[in-house]
Amino acid sequence: RAKELGRNNCQFYTPSMNESALERLRMERHLRHALEHDEFVLHYQPQVDLRTGRIVGMEALLRWRHPERGLIPPNEFIGLAEETGLIVPIGAWILRTACMQNMAWQAAGLDELRIGVNLSARQFSQKNLVDMVATVLQDTGLPPHRLDLELTESLVMTDVDHAIAVLNDLRSLGVQLSIDDFGTGYSSLSYLKRFPINVLKIDRSFVQEIAPKSNDAAISDAIISMAHRLGIKVIAEGVETEAQCEFLSRNMCDEIQGFLFSKPLPAKEIEELLREGQRLPDHLLRLH
Ligand code: C2E
Ligand code: MG
Ligand code: MG
Ligand code: MG
């Protein structure tokens, strides 16, 4: 009878923890475990210069190699990593791994490339972010101009003055700064000139809608010429078709990234692709 009461007492706590809260706790434990047991892996997606057709950079994209569930895409766990703060140590690992990999390709005799790394809001608000980046550059020997940190519009728009200060500090290290997913947030082009950024990445949702005479085509065109006038380079994300690529070339976009050229791939496969010297065919390049 006493035992039964005890059990009931225990049960008292369970209704407050619904299924999803438990699932969250489980996931958080697994994320921690994943970091400690090397279950994260970076894939890399080439960024191709529309003048030469050659690979000039890579974006590092996180995956979780789960022992039971296989390869898990970032959208399924980055949010939780962000909420729990685990993105901070995971992000530090990402930056170091990406910079090391880039140096490894160079050491293997391949072209010198730029490496893009996504920064999360939580990382961006860390006081030691600039020191962390400086340390990784020093430890890996990667020349700063070959690191490209990608930030989203919403991230820099939450506290514009603070963001500008941090971006300036990062710029003083010599790294490049990109605005990722441009066009999905609420920022206007006029804001751009306040931020010390080097690159705009036009979001995939824009690129997908691109067709001559469509509204989005006019918008992409406007974004590209405005960016250029501000001395900012433009990379189009999620380029899947030749038609999209031709349009972007005609409108003087600088680089493309997307399934048309290559999906994100493990480092080994990227190395093969680099060795083969694969490039975009001439008819998709900018005229010059
Ligand atoms: P993102 O930074 O905008 O990355 C581009 C995403 O578009 C990647 O998805 C990539 O696989 C996908 N993509 C590229 N080309 C194409 C295409 O032609 N068609 C289609 N349908 N998709 C394409 P992924 O790898 O699933 O990453 C999703 C998002 O997760 C990223 O968006 C980024 O916001 C976040 N993420 C990925 N890796 C990291 C990371 O290391 N750190 C942080 N903080 N966030 C990351
Ligand atoms: Mg990105
Ligand atoms: Mg993006
Ligand atoms: Mg995105």
Coordinates of C-alpha atoms and ligand atoms in Angstrom, one line a residue:
R1 CA 0.0 0.0 0.0
A2 CA 2.8 2.3 0.9
K3 CA 4.6 1.3 -2.2
E4 CA 1.6 2.1 -4.3
L5 CA 1.4 5.5 -2.8
G6 CA 5.0 6.0 -3.5
R7 CA 4.4 5.1 -7.1
N8 CA 1.5 7.5 -7.3
N9 CA 3.6 10.2 -5.8
C10 CA 6.1 9.7 -8.6
Q11 CA 3.3 9.8 -11.2
F12 CA 2.4 13.2 -9.8
Y13 CA 5.3 14.7 -11.7
T14 CA 4.8 13.0 -15.0
P15 CA 1.8 14.8 -16.4
S16 CA 3.7 18.1 -16.2
M17 CA 6.2 16.6 -18.6
N18 CA 4.4 15.9 -21.8
E19 CA 5.7 13.8 -24.5
S20 CA 7.4 16.6 -26.5
A21 CA 9.2 17.9 -23.5
L22 CA 10.6 14.4 -22.8
E23 CA 11.5 14.1 -26.5
R24 CA 13.3 17.4 -26.3
L25 CA 15.3 16.3 -23.2
R26 CA 16.2 13.1 -25.0
M27 CA 17.3 15.0 -28.1
E28 CA 19.4 17.4 -26.0
R29 CA 21.1 14.5 -24.3
H30 CA 21.8 12.9 -27.7
L31 CA 23.1 16.2 -29.1
R32 CA 25.6 16.5 -26.2
H33 CA 26.5 12.9 -26.8
A34 CA 27.0 13.5 -30.5
L35 CA 29.5 16.3 -29.9
E36 CA 31.4 14.2 -27.4
H37 CA 31.4 11.2 -29.7
D38 CA 32.3 12.8 -33.0
E39 CA 28.9 12.2 -34.7
F40 CA 28.8 15.5 -36.5
V41 CA 30.2 15.8 -39.9
L42 CA 30.6 18.6 -42.4
H43 CA 29.5 18.3 -46.1
Y44 CA 30.7 20.9 -48.5
Q45 CA 28.9 22.6 -51.4
P46 CA 31.0 24.2 -54.2
Q47 CA 30.5 27.9 -55.1
V48 CA 31.3 28.5 -58.8
D49 CA 32.5 31.7 -60.4
L50 CA 30.3 32.7 -63.3
R51 CA 33.2 34.3 -65.2
T52 CA 35.4 31.3 -65.3
G53 CA 33.1 28.4 -64.4
R54 CA 35.5 27.3 -61.8
I55 CA 35.0 26.4 -58.1
V56 CA 36.2 29.3 -56.0
G57 CA 34.7 28.5 -52.6
M58 CA 32.8 25.9 -50.6
E59 CA 30.1 26.2 -48.0
A60 CA 30.4 24.0 -45.0
L61 CA 27.0 22.4 -44.1
L62 CA 26.5 20.4 -40.9
R63 CA 25.1 16.9 -40.7
W64 CA 24.6 14.5 -37.8
R65 CA 25.6 11.0 -38.4
H66 CA 23.3 9.3 -36.0
P67 CA 24.2 5.7 -35.1
E68 CA 20.6 4.5 -35.6
R69 CA 18.8 7.2 -37.6
G70 CA 21.5 7.7 -40.2
L71 CA 22.4 11.1 -41.7
I72 CA 20.2 13.9 -40.1
P73 CA 19.9 17.2 -41.9
P74 CA 20.6 20.4 -39.9
N75 CA 17.0 21.7 -40.0
E76 CA 16.1 18.8 -37.7
F77 CA 18.4 19.7 -34.8
I78 CA 20.0 23.2 -35.3
G79 CA 17.0 24.8 -33.6
L80 CA 17.4 22.8 -30.5
A81 CA 21.1 23.2 -30.5
E82 CA 20.5 26.9 -30.6
E83 CA 17.9 26.9 -27.8
T84 CA 20.0 24.8 -25.5
G85 CA 23.2 26.8 -26.3
L86 CA 24.9 23.6 -27.5
I87 CA 25.4 25.4 -30.8
V88 CA 28.2 27.4 -29.2
P89 CA 30.6 24.4 -28.7
I90 CA 29.2 22.7 -31.9
G91 CA 29.8 26.0 -33.8
A92 CA 33.4 26.2 -32.6
W93 CA 33.9 22.7 -33.8
I94 CA 32.4 23.5 -37.2
L95 CA 34.6 26.5 -37.7
R96 CA 37.8 24.7 -36.8
T97 CA 36.9 21.6 -38.8
A98 CA 36.0 23.7 -41.9
C99 CA 39.2 25.8 -41.7
M100 CA 41.3 22.7 -41.2
Q101 CA 39.6 20.9 -44.2
N102 CA 40.3 23.9 -46.4
M103 CA 43.9 23.9 -45.5
A104 CA 44.1 20.1 -46.1
W105 CA 42.8 20.5 -49.6
Q106 CA 45.5 23.2 -50.2
A107 CA 48.1 20.9 -48.7
A108 CA 47.0 18.2 -51.1
G109 CA 47.9 20.5 -54.0
L110 CA 44.4 21.7 -54.9
D111 CA 43.5 25.3 -55.6
E112 CA 43.2 27.8 -52.8
L113 CA 39.6 28.1 -51.9
R114 CA 37.4 30.2 -49.8
I115 CA 35.4 28.4 -47.1
G116 CA 31.9 29.6 -46.0
V117 CA 30.8 28.9 -42.4
N118 CA 27.3 29.6 -41.1
L119 CA 27.0 31.5 -37.8
S120 CA 24.0 31.1 -35.6
A121 CA 22.4 33.9 -33.5
R122 CA 23.5 32.4 -30.3
Q123 CA 27.1 32.3 -31.5
F124 CA 26.8 35.9 -32.7
S125 CA 25.8 37.1 -29.3
Q126 CA 28.8 35.4 -27.6
K127 CA 31.2 38.0 -26.2
N128 CA 34.2 35.9 -27.2
L129 CA 33.1 35.3 -30.8
V130 CA 35.8 37.5 -32.3
D131 CA 38.6 35.9 -30.2
M132 CA 37.3 32.5 -31.0
V133 CA 37.5 33.2 -34.7
A134 CA 41.0 34.7 -34.4
T135 CA 42.2 31.7 -32.5
V136 CA 40.9 29.3 -35.0
L137 CA 42.5 31.2 -37.9
Q138 CA 45.8 31.3 -36.0
D139 CA 45.7 27.6 -35.1
T140 CA 44.8 26.4 -38.6
G141 CA 46.9 28.9 -40.5
L142 CA 44.0 29.8 -42.8
P143 CA 44.6 33.2 -44.3
P144 CA 41.6 35.3 -43.0
H145 CA 40.4 36.5 -46.4
R146 CA 39.6 32.9 -47.3
L147 CA 37.1 32.5 -44.4
D148 CA 33.6 33.7 -45.2
L149 CA 31.2 33.9 -42.3
E150 CA 27.5 33.7 -43.2
L151 CA 25.0 35.6 -41.2
T152 CA 21.2 35.8 -41.7
E153 CA 19.3 39.1 -42.1
S154 CA 17.2 38.5 -39.0
L155 CA 20.4 37.9 -37.0
V156 CA 21.9 41.3 -37.9
M157 CA 18.5 43.1 -37.8
T158 CA 17.6 42.2 -34.2
D159 CA 20.1 44.8 -32.8
V160 CA 21.5 46.7 -35.7
D161 CA 24.0 48.9 -33.8
H162 CA 25.4 45.9 -31.9
A163 CA 25.6 43.9 -35.1
I164 CA 27.5 46.6 -36.9
A165 CA 30.1 46.7 -34.0
V166 CA 30.6 43.0 -34.1
L167 CA 30.8 42.9 -37.9
N168 CA 33.4 45.6 -37.8
D169 CA 35.5 43.6 -35.3
L170 CA 35.2 40.5 -37.5
R171 CA 36.2 42.5 -40.6
S172 CA 39.3 43.8 -38.8
L173 CA 40.4 40.2 -38.6
G174 CA 40.4 40.2 -42.3
V175 CA 37.6 37.7 -42.8
Q176 CA 34.7 38.1 -45.3
L177 CA 31.1 38.5 -44.2
S178 CA 28.0 37.3 -46.1
I179 CA 24.4 37.9 -45.6
D180 CA 22.7 34.5 -46.1
D181 CA 19.2 33.8 -47.4
F182 CA 18.9 37.4 -48.6
G183 CA 15.3 38.3 -49.6
T184 CA 13.6 36.1 -47.0
G185 CA 13.7 38.6 -44.2
Y186 CA 12.4 42.1 -43.8
S187 CA 15.6 44.1 -44.4
S188 CA 15.7 46.6 -47.2
L189 CA 18.5 47.1 -49.6
S190 CA 19.1 50.5 -48.1
Y191 CA 20.2 48.8 -44.9
L192 CA 22.9 47.1 -46.7
K193 CA 25.2 50.0 -46.9
R194 CA 25.2 50.3 -43.1
F195 CA 26.7 46.8 -42.7
P196 CA 30.3 46.1 -43.5
I197 CA 29.6 43.0 -45.6
N198 CA 31.3 41.6 -48.7
V199 CA 28.7 39.2 -50.1
L200 CA 25.0 38.8 -50.5
K201 CA 23.6 35.4 -50.9
I202 CA 20.3 35.5 -52.8
D203 CA 17.9 33.0 -51.2
R204 CA 16.9 29.8 -53.1
S205 CA 13.2 30.8 -52.9
F206 CA 14.0 33.8 -55.2
V207 CA 16.2 31.8 -57.5
Q208 CA 13.5 29.1 -57.9
E209 CA 10.9 31.6 -59.1
I210 CA 13.3 33.2 -61.6
A211 CA 11.9 33.3 -65.1
P212 CA 12.3 36.1 -67.5
K213 CA 9.7 38.8 -66.9
S214 CA 8.5 37.5 -63.6
N215 CA 8.5 39.8 -60.6
D216 CA 11.3 37.9 -58.9
A217 CA 13.5 38.2 -62.0
A218 CA 13.1 42.0 -61.7
I219 CA 13.9 41.8 -58.0
S220 CA 17.0 39.7 -58.5
D221 CA 18.1 42.0 -61.1
A222 CA 17.6 45.0 -58.8
I223 CA 19.4 43.3 -55.9
I224 CA 22.4 42.4 -58.1
S225 CA 22.9 45.9 -59.5
M226 CA 22.3 47.6 -56.1
A227 CA 24.8 45.2 -54.4
H228 CA 27.4 45.9 -57.1
R229 CA 27.0 49.6 -56.7
L230 CA 27.7 49.1 -53.0
G231 CA 30.8 47.0 -53.8
I232 CA 29.1 43.8 -52.6
K233 CA 29.5 40.5 -54.4
V234 CA 26.4 38.4 -55.2
I235 CA 26.1 34.6 -54.8
A236 CA 22.8 32.9 -55.9
E237 CA 21.8 29.9 -53.7
G238 CA 19.9 26.9 -54.8
V239 CA 20.5 27.1 -58.5
E240 CA 19.0 24.0 -60.0
T241 CA 18.5 24.6 -63.7
E242 CA 20.4 25.9 -66.6
A243 CA 17.7 28.5 -67.2
Q244 CA 18.2 29.9 -63.8
C245 CA 22.0 30.0 -64.3
E246 CA 21.7 31.7 -67.7
F247 CA 19.4 34.3 -66.2
L248 CA 21.9 34.9 -63.3
S249 CA 24.8 35.1 -65.7
R250 CA 23.0 37.6 -67.9
N251 CA 22.3 39.7 -64.9
M252 CA 25.9 39.7 -63.8
C253 CA 25.5 37.6 -60.7
D254 CA 29.1 36.7 -59.5
E255 CA 28.8 33.1 -58.3
I256 CA 26.3 30.3 -58.1
Q257 CA 25.8 27.5 -55.6
G258 CA 23.3 24.7 -56.1
F259 CA 22.4 21.3 -57.3
L260 CA 23.0 22.3 -60.9
F261 CA 26.7 22.1 -60.2
S262 CA 26.8 19.9 -57.2
K263 CA 25.0 18.9 -54.0
P264 CA 26.8 19.3 -50.7
L265 CA 29.2 16.3 -50.5
P266 CA 31.6 14.7 -48.0
A267 CA 35.1 16.1 -48.1
K268 CA 36.5 13.0 -49.9
E269 CA 34.1 13.4 -52.8
I270 CA 34.8 17.1 -52.9
E271 CA 38.4 16.4 -53.3
E272 CA 37.7 14.1 -56.3
L273 CA 35.6 16.8 -57.9
L274 CA 38.4 19.3 -57.4
R275 CA 40.9 17.0 -58.9
E276 CA 38.8 16.4 -61.9
G277 CA 38.8 20.2 -62.4
Q278 CA 35.1 20.1 -63.1
R279 CA 33.7 23.5 -64.3
L280 CA 30.5 25.0 -65.6
P281 CA 30.1 24.8 -69.4
D282 CA 30.8 28.0 -71.4
H283 CA 27.3 28.7 -72.4
L284 CA 26.3 29.2 -68.8
L285 CA 29.0 31.8 -68.1
R286 CA 28.9 35.6 -68.0
L287 CA 29.9 37.3 -71.3
H288 CA 33.0 39.3 -70.9
Ligands
C2E1 P1 21.9 27.7 -45.8 O1 23.0 28.2 -45.0 O2 21.1 28.7 -46.5 O3 22.4 26.6 -46.7 C1 21.9 26.3 -47.9 C2 21.0 25.1 -47.9 O4 20.4 24.9 -49.2 C3 21.7 23.8 -47.6 O5 20.7 23.0 -46.9 C4 21.9 23.2 -49.0 O6 22.0 21.8 -49.0 C5 20.6 23.6 -49.7 N1 20.8 23.7 -51.1 C6 21.9 24.0 -51.8 N2 21.7 24.0 -53.1 C7 20.4 23.6 -53.3 C8 19.6 23.4 -54.5 O7 20.0 23.6 -55.6 N3 18.3 23.0 -54.2 C9 17.8 22.8 -53.0 N4 16.6 22.4 -52.8 N5 18.6 23.0 -51.8 C10 19.8 23.4 -52.0 P2 21.1 22.2 -45.5 O8 22.5 21.7 -45.6 O9 20.1 21.2 -45.2 O10 21.2 23.4 -44.5 C11 20.0 24.0 -44.1 C12 20.3 25.2 -43.2 O11 20.8 24.8 -41.9 C13 21.4 26.1 -43.8 O12 20.8 27.0 -44.7 C14 21.8 26.9 -42.5 O13 20.9 27.9 -42.2 C15 21.7 25.7 -41.5 N6 23.0 25.2 -41.3 C16 23.6 24.2 -42.0 N7 24.9 24.0 -41.6 C17 25.1 24.8 -40.5 C18 26.2 25.1 -39.6 O14 27.3 24.6 -39.7 N8 26.0 26.0 -38.6 C19 24.8 26.7 -38.5 N9 24.6 27.6 -37.6 N10 23.7 26.5 -39.4 C20 23.9 25.6 -40.3
MG2 MG 24.5 29.4 -45.5
MG3 MG 21.2 30.4 -47.5
MG4 MG 18.7 28.7 -46.0

